[in-house]
Coordinates of C-alpha atoms and ligand atoms in Angstrom, one line a residue:
X8 CA -64.3 -66.4 43.9
X9 CA -65.8 -66.0 41.1
X10 CA -64.0 -62.8 39.8
X11 CA -60.9 -64.5 40.0
X12 CA -62.0 -66.5 37.8
X13 CA -63.4 -64.3 35.2
X14 CA -59.7 -62.1 35.2
X15 CA -58.2 -65.2 33.9
X16 CA -56.6 -65.4 36.9
X17 CA -55.7 -69.4 37.5
X18 CA -53.6 -71.4 40.7
X19 CA -50.7 -70.8 39.2
X20 CA -49.4 -67.9 36.6
X21 CA -46.7 -66.8 34.5
X22 CA -45.0 -63.7 35.1
X23 CA -44.2 -61.9 31.8
X24 CA -45.9 -61.7 28.5
X25 CA -45.5 -59.9 25.3
X26 CA -49.3 -58.5 24.4
X27 CA -51.2 -62.3 24.3
X28 CA -48.4 -65.1 24.5
X29 CA -47.2 -65.7 27.6
X30 CA -43.4 -66.9 29.0
X31 CA -43.0 -70.2 30.3
X32 CA -40.7 -69.8 33.1
X33 CA -41.5 -71.2 36.1
X34 CA -37.3 -71.8 37.5
X35 CA -37.1 -67.8 38.8
X36 CA -39.0 -68.3 42.4
X37 CA -42.6 -68.2 43.0
X38 CA -44.5 -65.1 44.1
X39 CA -46.8 -66.6 46.5
X40 CA -49.9 -64.0 46.9
X41 CA -52.0 -64.1 50.3
X42 CA -55.1 -61.6 50.3
X43 CA -54.2 -58.5 53.1
X44 CA -57.6 -58.7 53.6
X45 CA -58.8 -62.5 54.9
X46 CA -54.7 -64.2 55.1
X47 CA -56.3 -66.5 52.8
X48 CA -53.8 -67.4 49.5
X49 CA -55.2 -66.5 46.2
X50 CA -52.6 -67.8 44.0
X51 CA -49.4 -67.9 42.5
X52 CA -47.0 -66.0 39.9
X53 CA -44.0 -67.3 38.4
X54 CA -41.4 -64.3 38.6
X55 CA -39.7 -63.5 34.7
X56 CA -36.3 -64.4 34.0
X57 CA -33.8 -61.7 32.7
X58 CA -34.1 -63.7 29.2
X59 CA -37.7 -63.1 29.4
X60 CA -37.2 -59.0 29.6
X61 CA -34.8 -59.3 26.6
X62 CA -37.7 -61.3 24.6
X63 CA -40.1 -58.4 25.7
X64 CA -37.5 -55.6 24.8
X65 CA -37.3 -57.4 21.2
X66 CA -40.9 -57.3 20.8
X67 CA -41.0 -54.0 21.8
X68 CA -38.3 -52.5 19.4
X69 CA -40.0 -54.5 16.7
X70 CA -43.6 -52.8 17.1
X71 CA -42.2 -49.6 18.1
X72 CA -41.4 -49.5 14.4
X73 CA -44.9 -50.7 13.5
X74 CA -46.5 -48.6 15.9
X75 CA -45.1 -45.2 15.4
X76 CA -46.7 -45.2 11.8
X77 CA -50.1 -45.5 13.1
X78 CA -51.9 -42.3 13.0
X79 CA -52.4 -41.2 16.7
X80 CA -56.6 -41.1 16.8
X81 CA -56.1 -44.8 15.3
X82 CA -53.8 -45.6 18.4
X83 CA -56.5 -44.0 20.5
X84 CA -59.2 -45.9 18.7
X85 CA -57.2 -48.6 20.2
X86 CA -56.9 -46.7 23.5
X87 CA -61.1 -46.3 23.3
X88 CA -61.1 -49.9 23.3
X89 CA -59.5 -50.7 26.3
X90 CA -61.5 -48.6 27.9
X91 CA -64.6 -49.8 27.1
X92 CA -63.1 -53.3 28.5
X93 CA -62.2 -52.0 31.8
X94 CA -66.0 -51.0 31.8
X95 CA -67.1 -54.5 31.5
X96 CA -64.9 -56.0 33.9
X97 CA -64.9 -52.4 36.5
X98 CA -66.3 -54.7 39.2
X99 CA -64.1 -58.0 38.6
X100 CA -61.0 -55.9 38.7
X101 CA -62.0 -53.6 41.5
X102 CA -62.9 -56.3 43.5
X103 CA -59.8 -58.5 42.8
X104 CA -57.7 -54.9 43.2
X105 CA -59.6 -54.5 46.9
X106 CA -58.9 -58.4 47.7
X107 CA -55.2 -58.4 46.7
X108 CA -53.9 -54.7 48.2
X109 CA -56.5 -54.5 50.8
X110 CA -58.7 -51.2 49.6
X111 CA -62.2 -50.6 50.1
X112 CA -64.0 -51.6 47.7
X113 CA -65.4 -48.4 46.7
X114 CA -61.5 -47.3 46.3
X115 CA -61.1 -50.3 44.4
X116 CA -63.7 -49.6 42.1
X117 CA -62.2 -45.6 41.9
X118 CA -59.2 -47.0 40.8
X119 CA -60.6 -48.9 38.0
X120 CA -62.6 -45.7 37.7
X121 CA -59.8 -43.4 37.0
X122 CA -58.4 -46.0 34.5
X123 CA -61.6 -45.9 32.1
X124 CA -61.2 -42.0 32.8
X125 CA -57.3 -41.1 31.7
X126 CA -58.8 -43.8 29.0
X127 CA -61.4 -41.3 27.6
X128 CA -58.7 -38.1 28.5
X129 CA -56.0 -40.2 26.2
X130 CA -58.8 -40.8 23.5
X131 CA -59.2 -36.7 22.9
X132 CA -55.8 -36.2 23.1
X133 CA -54.8 -39.0 20.6
X134 CA -56.5 -36.1 17.8
X135 CA -54.6 -33.0 19.6
X136 CA -50.7 -33.6 20.5
X137 CA -50.2 -30.6 19.2
X138 CA -47.1 -28.1 19.2
X139 CA -47.1 -24.1 18.5
X140 CA -45.4 -22.6 15.3
X141 CA -43.5 -19.4 15.8
X142 CA -43.0 -16.7 13.8
X143 CA -38.8 -16.9 11.8
X144 CA -36.8 -13.4 11.8
X145 CA -35.9 -14.4 8.4
X146 CA -37.7 -13.7 5.7
X147 CA -39.4 -17.1 4.0
X148 CA -39.1 -19.3 6.8
X149 CA -41.8 -21.1 8.9
X150 CA -40.9 -22.2 12.0
X151 CA -43.4 -25.0 14.5
X152 CA -42.4 -27.5 16.7
X153 CA -43.9 -31.0 17.0
X154 CA -44.1 -34.0 18.7
X155 CA -42.8 -37.1 17.8
X156 CA -43.1 -40.7 19.3
X157 CA -40.6 -41.6 22.4
X158 CA -40.1 -45.2 21.8
X159 CA -39.8 -48.0 24.8
X160 CA -41.7 -46.6 27.9
X161 CA -41.7 -48.9 31.2
X162 CA -44.0 -48.4 34.0
X163 CA -42.6 -49.3 37.3
X164 CA -45.5 -49.1 39.6
X165 CA -45.8 -49.6 43.7
X166 CA -48.2 -51.4 45.3
X167 CA -50.7 -49.2 46.7
X168 CA -52.5 -48.5 42.9
X169 CA -51.8 -51.7 41.6
X170 CA -53.6 -51.0 38.3
X171 CA -54.7 -47.1 38.2
X172 CA -51.1 -45.7 37.8
X173 CA -50.0 -48.0 35.1
X174 CA -53.1 -46.7 32.7
X175 CA -52.4 -42.9 33.4
X176 CA -48.8 -43.8 31.8
X177 CA -49.5 -46.6 29.4
X178 CA -52.8 -45.5 27.9
X179 CA -50.9 -41.8 27.3
X180 CA -48.1 -43.1 25.7
X181 CA -49.9 -44.9 24.0
X182 CA -51.4 -42.9 22.5
X183 CA -48.4 -40.9 21.6
X184 CA -46.6 -43.9 20.0
X185 CA -44.9 -45.3 22.2
X186 CA -44.7 -49.0 23.5
X187 CA -45.2 -50.1 27.3
X188 CA -43.2 -52.4 29.5
X189 CA -44.9 -52.6 32.6
X190 CA -43.9 -53.7 35.5
X191 CA -45.5 -54.3 38.5
X192 CA -45.2 -54.1 42.0
X193 CA -44.5 -57.9 43.4
X194 CA -46.8 -57.4 46.2
X195 CA -49.6 -57.2 43.9
X196 CA -48.9 -59.1 41.0
X197 CA -52.3 -60.7 40.1
X198 CA -53.8 -57.4 39.8
X199 CA -51.3 -56.8 36.3
X200 CA -51.9 -59.8 34.9
X201 CA -55.6 -59.3 34.9
X202 CA -55.2 -56.2 33.2
X203 CA -52.7 -57.9 30.6
X204 CA -56.0 -60.3 30.4
X205 CA -58.3 -57.5 30.0
X206 CA -57.0 -55.8 26.9
X207 CA -55.6 -59.2 25.0
X208 CA -58.8 -59.0 23.5
X209 CA -58.3 -55.8 22.1
X210 CA -55.2 -56.8 21.2
X211 CA -56.1 -59.6 19.2
X212 CA -59.6 -58.4 17.7
X213 CA -57.4 -55.2 16.0
X214 CA -54.5 -57.8 14.8
X215 CA -52.5 -55.6 17.0
X216 CA -48.6 -57.4 16.5
X217 CA -46.6 -58.5 20.1
X218 CA -45.0 -55.7 22.0
X219 CA -46.9 -53.0 22.4
X220 CA -48.1 -53.7 25.4
X221 CA -46.0 -56.1 27.6
X222 CA -45.8 -56.8 31.6
X223 CA -43.1 -58.5 33.3
X224 CA -43.2 -59.5 37.0
X225 CA -39.8 -60.0 38.8
X226 CA -36.9 -58.9 41.2
X227 CA -36.1 -56.0 42.0
X228 CA -32.2 -56.0 41.9
X229 CA -32.2 -58.5 38.8
X230 CA -34.8 -57.1 36.4
X231 CA -35.8 -54.0 37.8
X232 CA -32.2 -53.1 37.1
X233 CA -31.5 -54.2 34.1
X234 CA -34.4 -51.8 33.4
X235 CA -32.9 -48.6 34.8
X236 CA -29.8 -49.5 32.9
X237 CA -31.2 -50.5 29.7
X238 CA -30.9 -47.9 26.9
X239 CA -33.5 -49.3 24.8
X240 CA -36.0 -48.0 27.0
X241 CA -35.6 -44.1 26.7
X242 CA -38.7 -43.4 29.4
X243 CA -39.0 -45.1 32.9
X244 CA -41.8 -43.8 35.0
X245 CA -41.6 -44.7 38.4
X246 CA -43.5 -44.7 41.7
X247 CA -42.7 -45.5 44.8
X248 CA -40.6 -44.3 47.7
X249 CA -38.0 -41.5 48.1
X250 CA -35.5 -44.1 48.3
X251 CA -36.7 -46.3 45.7
X252 CA -37.1 -42.9 43.6
X253 CA -33.7 -41.4 44.2
X254 CA -31.9 -44.9 42.8
X255 CA -33.5 -44.9 39.9
X256 CA -33.2 -41.9 39.6
X257 CA -29.3 -42.0 39.6
X258 CA -29.2 -44.9 37.8
X259 CA -31.3 -43.5 34.7
X260 CA -29.6 -40.0 34.8
X261 CA -26.2 -41.5 34.4
X262 CA -27.3 -42.6 31.2
X263 CA -29.4 -39.4 30.1
X264 CA -32.6 -41.6 30.4
X265 CA -35.9 -39.7 30.9
X266 CA -37.3 -40.0 34.1
X267 CA -40.4 -39.4 36.1
X268 CA -40.3 -39.6 39.5
X269 CA -44.0 -39.9 41.5
X270 CA -42.4 -40.3 45.2
X271 CA -43.4 -39.7 48.6
X272 CA -45.1 -37.4 50.4
X273 CA -45.7 -35.9 53.6
X274 CA -49.3 -33.9 52.7
X275 CA -50.8 -31.2 54.8
X276 CA -53.9 -30.1 55.5
X277 CA -54.3 -26.3 56.9
X278 CA -57.8 -25.5 58.6
X279 CA -57.8 -21.7 59.6
X280 CA -60.3 -19.8 62.3
X281 CA -62.6 -19.4 59.4
X282 CA -63.1 -23.1 58.6
X283 CA -66.6 -24.7 57.5
X284 CA -65.4 -27.6 59.8
X285 CA -68.6 -29.6 58.4
X286 CA -67.3 -30.0 55.3
X287 CA -63.7 -30.3 56.6
X288 CA -64.1 -33.4 58.6
X289 CA -64.9 -35.9 56.0
X290 CA -62.5 -34.7 53.6
X291 CA -59.6 -35.0 56.9
X292 CA -60.6 -38.1 57.9
X293 CA -60.8 -39.7 53.9
X294 CA -57.5 -38.4 52.9
X295 CA -55.8 -39.8 56.8
X296 CA -57.7 -43.3 56.5
X297 CA -59.0 -43.8 53.5
X298 CA -56.8 -46.7 52.0
X299 CA -55.8 -46.9 55.2
X300 CA -52.9 -44.3 54.5
X301 CA -51.3 -45.9 52.0
X302 CA -51.7 -43.2 49.0
X303 CA -48.9 -40.7 48.2
X304 CA -52.0 -37.8 48.9
X305 CA -52.8 -39.3 52.0
X306 CA -53.1 -36.8 54.7
X307 CA -50.5 -37.2 57.5
X308 CA -50.0 -33.9 59.0
X309 CA -53.5 -31.6 60.1
X310 CA -52.3 -27.5 60.9
X311 CA -55.0 -26.0 63.3
X312 CA -55.3 -22.3 64.4
X313 CA -55.0 -22.8 68.3
X314 CA -58.3 -20.7 68.3
X315 CA -59.9 -23.5 67.1
X316 CA -58.0 -26.8 68.2
X317 CA -59.8 -28.3 71.0
X318 CA -62.4 -28.0 69.0
X319 CA -61.3 -30.1 65.9
X320 CA -59.3 -32.7 68.1
X321 CA -63.0 -33.4 70.3
X322 CA -65.2 -33.5 66.6
X323 CA -61.7 -35.3 64.8
X324 CA -61.9 -38.4 67.5
X325 CA -65.1 -38.6 67.6
X326 CA -66.0 -39.2 63.4
X327 CA -62.8 -41.6 64.1
X328 CA -64.8 -43.6 66.5
X329 CA -67.4 -43.7 63.9
X330 CA -65.0 -45.4 62.1
X331 CA -65.4 -49.5 60.4
X332 CA -62.4 -51.6 60.4
X333 CA -62.9 -54.5 59.0
X334 CA -62.9 -56.7 55.3
X335 CA -62.5 -54.0 52.7
X336 CA -65.1 -56.1 50.2
X337 CA -67.3 -55.4 53.3
X338 CA -68.9 -52.2 52.0
X339 CA -70.2 -50.7 55.2
X340 CA -66.2 -51.1 56.0
X341 CA -64.6 -47.8 55.8
X342 CA -60.9 -49.0 56.6
X343 CA -59.0 -52.2 55.7
X344 CA -55.8 -53.6 56.0
X345 CA -52.5 -52.3 55.8
X346 CA -50.8 -54.1 52.9
X347 CA -48.5 -56.7 55.0
X348 CA -47.3 -57.3 58.3
X349 CA -43.9 -55.6 57.9
X350 CA -46.5 -52.4 57.4
X351 CA -48.0 -53.0 60.8
X352 CA -44.0 -52.8 62.1
X353 CA -43.9 -49.3 60.7
X354 CA -47.1 -48.0 62.2
X355 CA -46.3 -49.2 65.7
X356 CA -42.3 -48.1 65.2
X357 CA -43.8 -44.7 63.9
X358 CA -46.2 -44.1 66.7
X359 CA -43.5 -45.2 69.1
X360 CA -40.4 -42.5 67.9
X361 CA -43.6 -39.9 67.7
X362 CA -44.3 -40.7 71.5
X363 CA -40.6 -40.5 72.5
X364 CA -40.2 -37.4 70.6
X365 CA -43.1 -36.3 73.0
X366 CA -45.7 -36.8 71.1
X367 CA -49.2 -37.8 72.4
X368 CA -51.6 -40.4 71.0
X369 CA -55.0 -39.3 71.3
X370 CA -57.0 -41.9 69.5
X371 CA -56.1 -45.1 68.0
X372 CA -52.5 -47.3 67.5
X373 CA -53.7 -50.5 68.1
X374 CA -53.2 -53.9 66.2
X375 CA -56.3 -55.9 65.9
X376 CA -56.8 -59.1 66.6
X377 CA -59.0 -61.9 66.0
X378 CA -61.3 -63.6 64.2
X379 CA -62.5 -60.7 61.0
X380 CA -58.9 -59.6 61.5
X381 CA -57.0 -63.1 60.7
X382 CA -54.2 -61.4 58.6
X383 CA -53.1 -59.7 60.7
X384 CA -52.5 -56.4 59.1
X385 CA -55.4 -54.5 61.0
X386 CA -55.0 -51.8 62.6
X387 CA -57.1 -48.7 64.4
X388 CA -55.9 -45.2 62.4
X389 CA -54.2 -43.2 65.1
X390 CA -54.1 -39.4 65.8
X391 CA -51.2 -38.3 67.1
X392 CA -50.5 -34.3 68.7
X393 CA -47.0 -33.7 67.4
X394 CA -45.2 -30.8 66.4
X395 CA -43.3 -30.5 62.4
X396 CA -40.1 -30.6 63.5
X397 CA -39.8 -33.8 64.9
X398 CA -37.4 -36.5 62.9
X399 CA -41.1 -39.1 62.3
X400 CA -43.3 -36.5 61.6
X401 CA -40.6 -35.4 58.9
X402 CA -41.2 -39.0 57.3
X403 CA -43.8 -40.7 55.1
X404 CA -44.9 -43.3 57.0
X405 CA -47.1 -45.3 54.7
X406 CA -49.7 -46.0 57.5
X407 CA -53.0 -44.3 58.9
X408 CA -50.8 -42.1 60.9
X409 CA -52.3 -38.2 61.1
X410 CA -50.5 -35.8 63.6
X411 CA -52.4 -32.9 64.9
X412 CA -49.7 -29.6 65.0
X413 CA -50.7 -26.3 66.4
X414 CA -50.4 -23.2 64.8
X415 CA -50.9 -19.7 65.5
X416 CA -51.3 -16.0 64.2
X417 CA -51.1 -15.5 60.6
X418 CA -52.4 -18.0 58.3
X419 CA -48.7 -17.1 56.4
X420 CA -47.1 -19.9 59.9
X421 CA -49.2 -22.3 58.9
X422 CA -47.9 -22.5 55.1
X423 CA -44.4 -22.5 56.7
X424 CA -45.6 -25.5 58.2
X425 CA -46.8 -27.1 55.9
X426 CA -44.0 -26.5 53.6
X427 CA -41.0 -27.3 56.4
X428 CA -40.6 -31.1 54.9
X429 CA -38.7 -32.3 51.9
X430 CA -42.0 -33.9 50.3
X431 CA -43.9 -31.9 47.9
X432 CA -47.2 -33.6 46.7
X433 CA -49.9 -32.2 47.6
X434 CA -51.3 -29.6 50.2
X435 CA -54.8 -28.0 51.0
X436 CA -56.4 -25.1 52.9
X437 CA -59.5 -25.1 54.5
X438 CA -61.1 -21.8 54.8
X439 CA -64.0 -19.4 54.0
X440 CA -61.4 -16.3 53.6
X441 CA -60.5 -15.8 50.4
X442 CA -57.3 -13.7 51.0
X443 CA -56.0 -16.6 53.1
X444 CA -56.9 -19.2 50.4
X445 CA -55.2 -16.7 48.0
X446 CA -52.1 -16.4 49.9
X447 CA -52.0 -20.2 50.3
X448 CA -52.3 -20.6 46.3
X449 CA -49.4 -17.8 46.0
X450 CA -46.1 -17.7 45.3
X451 CA -45.4 -17.6 49.0
X452 CA -47.7 -20.5 49.1
X453 CA -47.6 -24.3 49.2
X454 CA -44.3 -25.2 47.5
X455 CA -46.7 -29.0 46.5
X456 CA -47.2 -30.0 42.6
X457 CA -51.0 -30.3 44.1
X458 CA -52.7 -27.3 46.6
X459 CA -56.1 -27.5 46.9
X460 CA -58.9 -25.2 48.3
X461 CA -61.8 -26.6 50.3
X462 CA -60.9 -30.1 49.2
X463 CA -58.6 -32.7 50.7
X464 CA -54.9 -34.2 49.5
X465 CA -56.3 -37.1 48.3
X466 CA -58.4 -38.2 45.0
X467 CA -57.1 -36.3 42.5
X468 CA -59.0 -36.0 39.4
X469 CA -57.0 -37.5 36.6
X470 CA -57.7 -34.2 33.9
X471 CA -54.3 -32.6 36.0
X472 CA -50.9 -32.9 35.8
X473 CA -49.9 -35.4 38.7
X474 CA -47.1 -35.5 40.7
X475 CA -45.0 -32.6 43.3
X476 CA -42.3 -31.0 43.9
X477 CA -38.6 -31.2 46.6
X478 CA -38.4 -35.5 47.5
X479 CA -41.9 -36.2 45.6
X480 CA -39.2 -36.3 42.4
X481 CA -40.7 -33.5 40.1
X482 CA -42.4 -35.6 38.0
X483 CA -45.8 -35.6 36.0
X484 CA -48.3 -37.8 35.3
X485 CA -51.8 -37.9 34.1
X486 CA -54.0 -35.0 32.8
X487 CA -53.0 -31.4 31.2
X488 CA -49.7 -31.2 29.2
X489 CA -47.7 -34.3 30.7
X490 CA -48.2 -36.4 27.4
X491 CA -45.4 -34.0 26.3
X492 CA -42.8 -36.4 28.5
X493 CA -44.0 -39.9 26.2
X494 CA -42.7 -37.8 23.2
X495 CA -39.3 -36.5 21.4
X496 CA -39.7 -33.2 21.0
X497 CA -38.2 -31.2 17.2
X498 CA -38.3 -27.9 16.3
X499 CA -38.3 -27.2 12.1
X500 CA -37.3 -24.6 10.5
X501 CA -38.0 -24.7 6.8
X502 CA -36.5 -22.6 4.1
X503 CA -39.3 -22.4 1.1
X504 CA -37.4 -18.7 -0.4
X505 CA -34.6 -18.6 -2.4
X506 CA -31.5 -17.3 -0.2
X507 CA -30.0 -18.7 2.9
X508 CA -29.9 -15.7 5.5
X509 CA -28.4 -16.7 8.9
X510 CA -30.0 -16.0 12.2
X511 CA -28.4 -14.2 14.1
X512 CA -27.2 -11.3 11.1
X513 CA -24.3 -13.8 10.5
X514 CA -22.6 -13.4 7.5
X515 CA -21.0 -16.5 5.5
X516 CA -20.2 -16.1 1.7
X517 CA -18.6 -18.4 0.0
Ligands
UN1_618 C1 -50.8 -42.5 44.4 O1 -50.9 -42.9 45.9 O2 -49.7 -43.0 44.0 O3 -54.7 -38.1 44.4 C2 -51.4 -41.8 44.0 C3 -55.2 -39.2 44.6 C4 -55.1 -40.9 43.6 C5 -53.8 -41.1 42.9 C6 -53.0 -41.1 44.1 N1 -56.0 -40.0 42.6 O4 -55.1 -40.0 45.7

């Protein structure tokens, strides 16, 4: 595979780097990475040791002392160069993401584009990072707030977005003057190693010290726990399941660290009687089967008004009938494999539970076999008629299962169903009725972090803040003013007079 060579992936790779220097640990076990696309062996990664983490933290602490003094627009210049490198390697990195994770090449390339977009965004942001000025109640006083670099930021990313989620966090954190540790998912470490190789040239060309962008591939139970507990890391951004996030959030909170939690979703699309079905259908199908249902924003529930239910059911099954399932590197395929056989088990199990609770599988649900599906991770996306209260419908299953749910009466009933889960990431309504759309967006409407009109639940742009409420964790990454989380805020009051008046009219004379 040409792209592996271009990205500097060797047969055996070290798992931790302080920037350009790799720690040569080989005694902590080796991760053997197989492609879910073909089942073939790609390469291996030596897991890092706790000692390696110590080295990373030491170099990060040193680097922070320097990096925080570099003017923010100059830090932005480094991020601009990283964005350009990513442009150069877009096809190669997109291909590796697709090969290692199993998402379609289109989506792999899209993921790298998200990285490039956030680089551009962060470059612009680097000339802003502004606070407010306030009016003081005291004469000859000035008040303002300002933002300073926070310190070491760690990004713990999940397998489903092997590279983009790191960039959302690390590029913003970098312009904010923070230094970065990246702990990628052990299911997709090669994509992370490739990123480290891509940014290496920028670090060398600009003579930057080690410790600004570091990487550690290691066990959650040892390296992960150490990171969560380490007081030297003021901010940890965690993307993963609600279970992973609940534990991480608790540990980090105990030491008063800051966490950005971006956890599970149970995203729904509402279709009202005034839906434009032609437009809605591709959004639903892309949302439900894109990345084989393994996005946190994947569409898991379709809440349809009873008056159009049969029609929607028919066009949906027809659309699913046209899906091409197969090697994600082949651009004609819409749906690639699940990440591994455990995910296939979860898929099967969820379908079984749905049926036990009274659901009806009306399309798909098979595990594919044969020469083209050798990895054993390919499934036919399923559509299941179900009710919102089913236990399994209430859960996030990371697989292409779309629950078809009927509502009657007013749009408020659909909104109640949409909100009637513990997660709160993404949501959409398809309607041409502005009253319904505005109700959905109102204070009585969707309770999610993302609420869209006539757009699906997945595929958010980087310009908006990304994240959700309830068990999704409440964190926000990426655009809008999310950068503020990566900085420490300081309120400053300056007295340029000769008297010392106290606030609130308090008199204190000595
Ligand atoms: C994720 O699945 O963790 O909105 C992130 C989307 C992508 C990001 C998904 N931009 O689907």
